């Protein structure tokens, strides 16, 4: 991993934040640390990091609010939530605001490192020039962009990943477990609920072409018909 990769870490538990910061730095990352949401926003605007690791419960501005504001400025930056919350609704809400992944406290540093590298690899892995046609849409995966008759529709990092996976298996059944293990790293209940949220978001963004459908094959998976 490049030594130039900059991560913004926001965590109000200073002891935990310090441990995570130092651990990431030993792996060659540059880490900018904030103790609250307001400070995190200021550091984000000044430093333009390549990935965010954010606690959900923070003073001055919580993680959900912070991500909601950041997504208005940048739809592409990978975001990982650190959360002590375990309710399904909280986790799904976090994905709904634009998070790409989450870790429940307590977590291992090795698991955090793996998830960071996976998100960065996906962000950097695609060819910027590759554009494919999905019905009347043009889809550029690496730019996270849908185009329709001159209009541009930005996708989040996870929306682009999901649409790309469905496109790779277009007009065929794509199994839920395959998508979940490929993109989320597991097929647990929280991840499945998150995927359903993103499927709904993609359906709304594809409504301009009536011939495109994302069909739900109940109990098995999804099929992108185009």
C-alpha positions as YAML, in Angstrom:
chain: A
units: angstrom
residues:
- id: 1
  name: UNK
  ca: [0.00, 0.00, 0.00]
- id: 2
  name: UNK
  ca: [1.32, 3.39, -0.97]
- id: 3
  name: UNK
  ca: [2.82, 5.47, 1.82]
- id: 4
  name: UNK
  ca: [0.94, 8.42, 0.36]
- id: 5
  name: UNK
  ca: [-2.48, 6.97, 1.22]
- id: 6
  name: UNK
  ca: [-4.09, 9.39, 3.67]
- id: 7
  name: UNK
  ca: [-6.80, 8.26, 6.07]
- id: 8
  name: UNK
  ca: [-8.96, 10.51, 8.20]
- id: 9
  name: UNK
  ca: [-9.76, 8.84, 11.53]
- id: 10
  name: UNK
  ca: [-12.48, 10.34, 13.73]
- id: 11
  name: UNK
  ca: [-12.92, 8.75, 17.17]
- id: 12
  name: UNK
  ca: [-13.84, 10.50, 20.42]
- id: 13
  name: UNK
  ca: [-12.34, 7.79, 22.64]
- id: 14
  name: UNK
  ca: [-8.80, 9.15, 22.64]
- id: 15
  name: UNK
  ca: [-7.18, 5.93, 23.91]
- id: 16
  name: UNK
  ca: [-8.79, 3.89, 21.13]
- id: 17
  name: UNK
  ca: [-8.14, 6.59, 18.55]
- id: 18
  name: UNK
  ca: [-4.46, 6.70, 19.45]
- id: 19
  name: UNK
  ca: [-4.10, 2.93, 19.18]
- id: 20
  name: UNK
  ca: [-5.83, 2.83, 15.78]
- id: 21
  name: UNK
  ca: [-3.81, 5.78, 14.49]
- id: 22
  name: UNK
  ca: [-0.48, 4.30, 15.51]
- id: 23
  name: UNK
  ca: [-1.40, 0.87, 14.17]
- id: 24
  name: UNK
  ca: [-2.35, 2.30, 10.78]
- id: 25
  name: UNK
  ca: [0.84, 4.36, 10.66]
- id: 26
  name: UNK
  ca: [2.95, 1.24, 11.22]
- id: 27
  name: UNK
  ca: [1.34, -0.14, 8.02]
- id: 28
  name: UNK
  ca: [2.50, 2.87, 6.02]
- id: 29
  name: UNK
  ca: [-0.67, 4.97, 6.05]
- id: 30
  name: UNK
  ca: [-0.70, 8.68, 6.81]
- id: 31
  name: UNK
  ca: [-3.37, 9.22, 9.46]
- id: 32
  name: UNK
  ca: [-5.12, 12.49, 10.31]
- id: 33
  name: UNK
  ca: [-6.89, 12.22, 13.65]
- id: 34
  name: UNK
  ca: [-9.98, 14.06, 14.89]
- id: 35
  name: UNK
  ca: [-11.66, 13.75, 18.29]
- id: 36
  name: UNK
  ca: [-15.09, 15.04, 17.26]
- id: 37
  name: UNK
  ca: [-17.26, 15.48, 14.19]
- id: 38
  name: UNK
  ca: [-16.66, 19.21, 13.73]
- id: 39
  name: UNK
  ca: [-12.89, 18.73, 13.76]
- id: 40
  name: UNK
  ca: [-13.24, 15.81, 11.34]
- id: 41
  name: UNK
  ca: [-15.13, 17.97, 8.83]
- id: 42
  name: UNK
  ca: [-12.49, 20.72, 9.01]
- id: 43
  name: UNK
  ca: [-9.64, 18.24, 8.54]
- id: 44
  name: UNK
  ca: [-11.48, 16.57, 5.66]
- id: 45
  name: UNK
  ca: [-11.89, 19.87, 3.83]
- id: 46
  name: UNK
  ca: [-8.24, 20.85, 4.31]
- id: 47
  name: UNK
  ca: [-6.50, 17.53, 3.71]
- id: 48
  name: UNK
  ca: [-8.73, 15.70, 1.19]
- id: 49
  name: UNK
  ca: [-8.00, 12.18, 2.49]
- id: 50
  name: UNK
  ca: [-8.44, 9.04, 0.40]
- id: 51
  name: UNK
  ca: [-10.49, 7.09, 2.96]
- id: 52
  name: UNK
  ca: [-12.47, 7.86, 6.11]
- id: 53
  name: UNK
  ca: [-12.76, 5.78, 9.29]
- id: 54
  name: UNK
  ca: [-15.48, 7.36, 11.44]
- id: 55
  name: UNK
  ca: [-16.99, 6.62, 14.81]
- id: 56
  name: UNK
  ca: [-20.78, 6.86, 14.79]
- id: 57
  name: UNK
  ca: [-21.28, 8.41, 18.24]
- id: 58
  name: UNK
  ca: [-19.16, 11.58, 18.50]
- id: 59
  name: UNK
  ca: [-19.63, 14.95, 20.21]
- id: 60
  name: UNK
  ca: [-20.49, 18.13, 18.25]
- id: 61
  name: UNK
  ca: [-21.40, 16.14, 15.13]
- id: 62
  name: UNK
  ca: [-22.19, 12.42, 14.95]
- id: 63
  name: UNK
  ca: [-20.89, 10.12, 12.24]
- id: 64
  name: UNK
  ca: [-24.22, 9.86, 10.39]
- id: 65
  name: UNK
  ca: [-24.48, 13.65, 10.08]
- id: 66
  name: UNK
  ca: [-20.84, 13.92, 9.05]
- id: 67
  name: UNK
  ca: [-21.21, 11.35, 6.27]
- id: 68
  name: UNK
  ca: [-24.42, 12.95, 5.05]
- id: 69
  name: UNK
  ca: [-22.58, 16.27, 4.64]
- id: 70
  name: UNK
  ca: [-19.47, 14.73, 3.08]
- id: 71
  name: UNK
  ca: [-21.49, 12.76, 0.53]
- id: 72
  name: UNK
  ca: [-22.87, 16.06, -0.80]
- id: 73
  name: UNK
  ca: [-19.29, 17.00, -1.68]
- id: 74
  name: UNK
  ca: [-17.80, 13.61, -2.57]
- id: 75
  name: UNK
  ca: [-19.77, 10.54, -3.65]
- id: 76
  name: UNK
  ca: [-16.71, 8.38, -4.16]
- id: 77
  name: UNK
  ca: [-14.49, 8.43, -1.09]
- id: 78
  name: UNK
  ca: [-14.63, 5.08, 0.78]
- id: 79
  name: UNK
  ca: [-16.06, 5.35, 4.30]
- id: 80
  name: UNK
  ca: [-15.92, 2.84, 7.14]
- id: 81
  name: UNK
  ca: [-18.04, 3.29, 10.27]
- id: 82
  name: UNK
  ca: [-16.85, 2.19, 13.70]
- id: 83
  name: UNK
  ca: [-19.92, 1.54, 15.81]
- id: 84
  name: UNK
  ca: [-20.89, 0.18, 19.20]
- id: 85
  name: UNK
  ca: [-24.46, -0.04, 17.96]
- id: 86
  name: UNK
  ca: [-25.76, -3.50, 17.18]
- id: 87
  name: UNK
  ca: [-29.35, -2.84, 16.10]
- id: 88
  name: UNK
  ca: [-30.03, -3.75, 12.46]
- id: 89
  name: UNK
  ca: [-31.75, -0.42, 11.88]
- id: 90
  name: UNK
  ca: [-28.64, 1.52, 12.95]
- id: 91
  name: UNK
  ca: [-26.34, -0.42, 10.64]
- id: 92
  name: UNK
  ca: [-28.72, -0.12, 7.67]
- id: 93
  name: UNK
  ca: [-29.12, 3.59, 8.40]
- id: 94
  name: UNK
  ca: [-25.36, 4.03, 8.21]
- id: 95
  name: UNK
  ca: [-25.21, 2.37, 4.80]
- id: 96
  name: UNK
  ca: [-28.15, 4.48, 3.70]
- id: 97
  name: UNK
  ca: [-26.20, 7.67, 4.42]
- id: 98
  name: UNK
  ca: [-23.38, 6.45, 2.19]
- id: 99
  name: UNK
  ca: [-21.02, 4.30, 4.27]
- id: 100
  name: UNK
  ca: [-19.22, 1.53, 2.39]
- id: 101
  name: UNK
  ca: [-18.48, -0.72, 5.34]
- id: 102
  name: UNK
  ca: [-18.76, -0.94, 9.12]
- id: 103
  name: UNK
  ca: [-16.99, -2.55, 12.04]
- id: 104
  name: UNK
  ca: [-18.59, -3.23, 15.39]
- id: 105
  name: UNK
  ca: [-16.61, -2.46, 18.53]
- id: 106
  name: UNK
  ca: [-14.58, -4.17, 19.80]
- id: 107
  name: UNK
  ca: [-12.75, -5.03, 16.58]
- id: 108
  name: UNK
  ca: [-9.30, -6.34, 15.64]
- id: 109
  name: UNK
  ca: [-6.83, -4.08, 13.88]
- id: 110
  name: UNK
  ca: [-6.15, -6.81, 11.33]
- id: 111
  name: UNK
  ca: [-9.81, -6.83, 10.33]
- id: 112
  name: UNK
  ca: [-9.81, -3.05, 9.95]
- id: 113
  name: UNK
  ca: [-6.64, -3.21, 7.80]
- id: 114
  name: UNK
  ca: [-8.18, -5.87, 5.54]
- id: 115
  name: UNK
  ca: [-11.31, -3.81, 5.01]
- id: 116
  name: UNK
  ca: [-9.36, -0.62, 4.32]
- id: 117
  name: UNK
  ca: [-7.17, -2.35, 1.73]
- id: 118
  name: UNK
  ca: [-10.20, -3.97, 0.08]
- id: 119
  name: UNK
  ca: [-11.96, -0.62, -0.34]
- id: 120
  name: UNK
  ca: [-8.81, 1.08, -1.66]
- id: 121
  name: UNK
  ca: [-8.12, -1.78, -4.08]
- id: 122
  name: UNK
  ca: [-11.66, -1.59, -5.48]
- id: 123
  name: UNK
  ca: [-11.39, 2.17, -5.83]
- id: 124
  name: UNK
  ca: [-8.11, 1.95, -7.73]
- id: 125
  name: UNK
  ca: [-8.67, -1.27, -9.64]
- id: 126
  name: UNK
  ca: [-10.94, -0.32, -12.52]
- id: 127
  name: UNK
  ca: [-9.95, 1.32, -15.78]
- id: 128
  name: UNK
  ca: [-11.05, 4.94, -15.94]
- id: 129
  name: UNK
  ca: [-11.79, 4.69, -19.67]
- id: 130
  name: UNK
  ca: [-14.12, 1.68, -19.53]
- id: 131
  name: UNK
  ca: [-17.72, 2.59, -20.35]
- id: 132
  name: UNK
  ca: [-20.45, 0.03, -21.00]
- id: 133
  name: UNK
  ca: [-24.04, 0.35, -22.16]
- id: 134
  name: UNK
  ca: [-26.85, -0.73, -19.86]
- id: 135
  name: UNK
  ca: [-29.95, -0.23, -21.96]
- id: 136
  name: UNK
  ca: [-30.00, 3.46, -22.86]
- id: 137
  name: UNK
  ca: [-27.58, 4.28, -20.04]
- id: 138
  name: UNK
  ca: [-23.80, 4.51, -20.23]
- id: 139
  name: UNK
  ca: [-22.03, 3.24, -17.11]
- id: 140
  name: UNK
  ca: [-18.46, 4.09, -16.14]
- id: 141
  name: UNK
  ca: [-17.58, 1.97, -13.15]
- id: 142
  name: UNK
  ca: [-14.35, 3.68, -12.08]
- id: 143
  name: UNK
  ca: [-15.89, 7.15, -12.36]
- id: 144
  name: UNK
  ca: [-19.03, 5.89, -10.56]
- id: 145
  name: UNK
  ca: [-21.10, 7.55, -13.24]
- id: 146
  name: UNK
  ca: [-24.33, 6.79, -15.11]
- id: 147
  name: UNK
  ca: [-25.13, 8.88, -18.19]
- id: 148
  name: UNK
  ca: [-28.54, 9.06, -19.84]
- id: 149
  name: UNK
  ca: [-29.08, 11.18, -22.96]
- id: 150
  name: UNK
  ca: [-26.61, 13.82, -21.81]
- id: 151
  name: UNK
  ca: [-27.61, 13.79, -18.14]
- id: 152
  name: UNK
  ca: [-25.14, 12.49, -15.53]
- id: 153
  name: UNK
  ca: [-26.11, 10.56, -12.41]
- id: 154
  name: UNK
  ca: [-23.44, 10.05, -9.78]
- id: 155
  name: UNK
  ca: [-23.30, 6.75, -7.92]
- id: 156
  name: UNK
  ca: [-21.82, 6.04, -4.54]
- id: 157
  name: UNK
  ca: [-18.85, 3.69, -4.31]
- id: 158
  name: UNK
  ca: [-21.05, 0.79, -3.18]
- id: 159
  name: UNK
  ca: [-23.78, 1.51, -5.76]
- id: 160
  name: UNK
  ca: [-21.18, 1.36, -8.53]
- id: 161
  name: UNK
  ca: [-19.75, -1.89, -7.19]
- id: 162
  name: UNK
  ca: [-23.18, -3.46, -6.99]
- id: 163
  name: UNK
  ca: [-24.26, -2.34, -10.46]
- id: 164
  name: UNK
  ca: [-20.97, -3.57, -11.91]
- id: 165
  name: UNK
  ca: [-21.48, -6.99, -10.33]
- id: 166
  name: UNK
  ca: [-25.04, -7.22, -11.68]
- id: 167
  name: UNK
  ca: [-23.86, -6.09, -15.13]
- id: 168
  name: UNK
  ca: [-21.17, -8.79, -15.22]
- id: 169
  name: UNK
  ca: [-23.99, -11.34, -14.88]
- id: 170
  name: UNK
  ca: [-26.61, -9.36, -16.85]
- id: 171
  name: UNK
  ca: [-29.73, -11.23, -17.90]
- id: 172
  name: UNK
  ca: [-28.69, -14.04, -15.58]
- id: 173
  name: UNK
  ca: [-29.38, -14.76, -11.94]
- id: 174
  name: UNK
  ca: [-26.73, -13.31, -9.60]
- id: 175
  name: UNK
  ca: [-26.87, -15.16, -6.29]
- id: 176
  name: UNK
  ca: [-27.26, -13.08, -3.12]
- id: 177
  name: UNK
  ca: [-24.46, -14.94, -1.36]
- id: 178
  name: UNK
  ca: [-22.08, -14.26, -4.25]
- id: 179
  name: UNK
  ca: [-22.75, -10.52, -4.17]
- id: 180
  name: UNK
  ca: [-22.55, -10.33, -0.39]
- id: 181
  name: UNK
  ca: [-19.30, -12.26, -0.08]
- id: 182
  name: UNK
  ca: [-17.72, -10.41, -3.01]
- id: 183
  name: UNK
  ca: [-18.67, -6.86, -2.00]
- id: 184
  name: UNK
  ca: [-19.42, -6.98, 1.74]
- id: 185
  name: UNK
  ca: [-17.02, -9.77, 2.70]
- id: 186
  name: UNK
  ca: [-19.74, -11.83, 4.41]
- id: 187
  name: UNK
  ca: [-23.38, -12.82, 3.99]
- id: 188
  name: UNK
  ca: [-24.71, -12.02, 7.45]
- id: 189
  name: UNK
  ca: [-28.09, -10.43, 8.16]
- id: 190
  name: UNK
  ca: [-26.77, -6.88, 8.45]
- id: 191
  name: UNK
  ca: [-25.00, -7.07, 5.09]
- id: 192
  name: UNK
  ca: [-28.07, -8.56, 3.43]
- id: 193
  name: UNK
  ca: [-30.25, -5.72, 4.70]
- id: 194
  name: UNK
  ca: [-27.66, -3.23, 3.48]
- id: 195
  name: UNK
  ca: [-27.61, -4.80, 0.01]
- id: 196
  name: UNK
  ca: [-31.40, -4.54, -0.22]
- id: 197
  name: UNK
  ca: [-31.13, -0.80, 0.53]
- id: 198
  name: UNK
  ca: [-28.63, -0.32, -2.30]
- id: 199
  name: UNK
  ca: [-30.73, -2.39, -4.73]
- id: 200
  name: UNK
  ca: [-33.62, 0.01, -4.05]
- id: 201
  name: UNK
  ca: [-31.37, 3.02, -4.67]
- id: 202
  name: UNK
  ca: [-30.14, 1.57, -7.98]
- id: 203
  name: UNK
  ca: [-33.67, 0.82, -9.16]
- id: 204
  name: UNK
  ca: [-34.62, 4.47, -8.66]
- id: 205
  name: UNK
  ca: [-31.58, 5.65, -10.64]
- id: 206
  name: UNK
  ca: [-32.38, 3.30, -13.53]
- id: 207
  name: UNK
  ca: [-36.04, 4.29, -13.99]
- id: 208
  name: UNK
  ca: [-35.35, 6.53, -17.01]
- id: 209
  name: UNK
  ca: [-35.16, 3.41, -19.21]
- id: 210
  name: UNK
  ca: [-38.36, 1.42, -18.74]
- id: 211
  name: UNK
  ca: [-36.83, -1.70, -20.29]
- id: 212
  name: UNK
  ca: [-34.26, -2.06, -17.51]
- id: 213
  name: UNK
  ca: [-35.24, -4.08, -14.45]
- id: 214
  name: UNK
  ca: [-33.47, -5.41, -11.41]
- id: 215
  name: UNK
  ca: [-35.60, -8.46, -10.70]
- id: 216
  name: UNK
  ca: [-35.75, -10.03, -7.25]
- id: 217
  name: UNK
  ca: [-35.68, -13.82, -7.49]
- id: 218
  name: UNK
  ca: [-36.93, -14.46, -3.98]
- id: 219
  name: UNK
  ca: [-34.63, -16.59, -1.90]
- id: 220
  name: UNK
  ca: [-31.93, -16.76, -4.58]
- id: 221
  name: UNK
  ca: [-30.75, -13.36, -5.75]
- id: 222
  name: UNK
  ca: [-31.17, -10.67, -8.38]
- id: 223
  name: UNK
  ca: [-31.21, -10.44, -12.17]
- id: 224
  name: UNK
  ca: [-30.35, -7.29, -14.14]
- id: 225
  name: UNK
  ca: [-32.54, -7.41, -17.25]
- id: 226
  name: UNK
  ca: [-31.32, -5.07, -20.00]
...
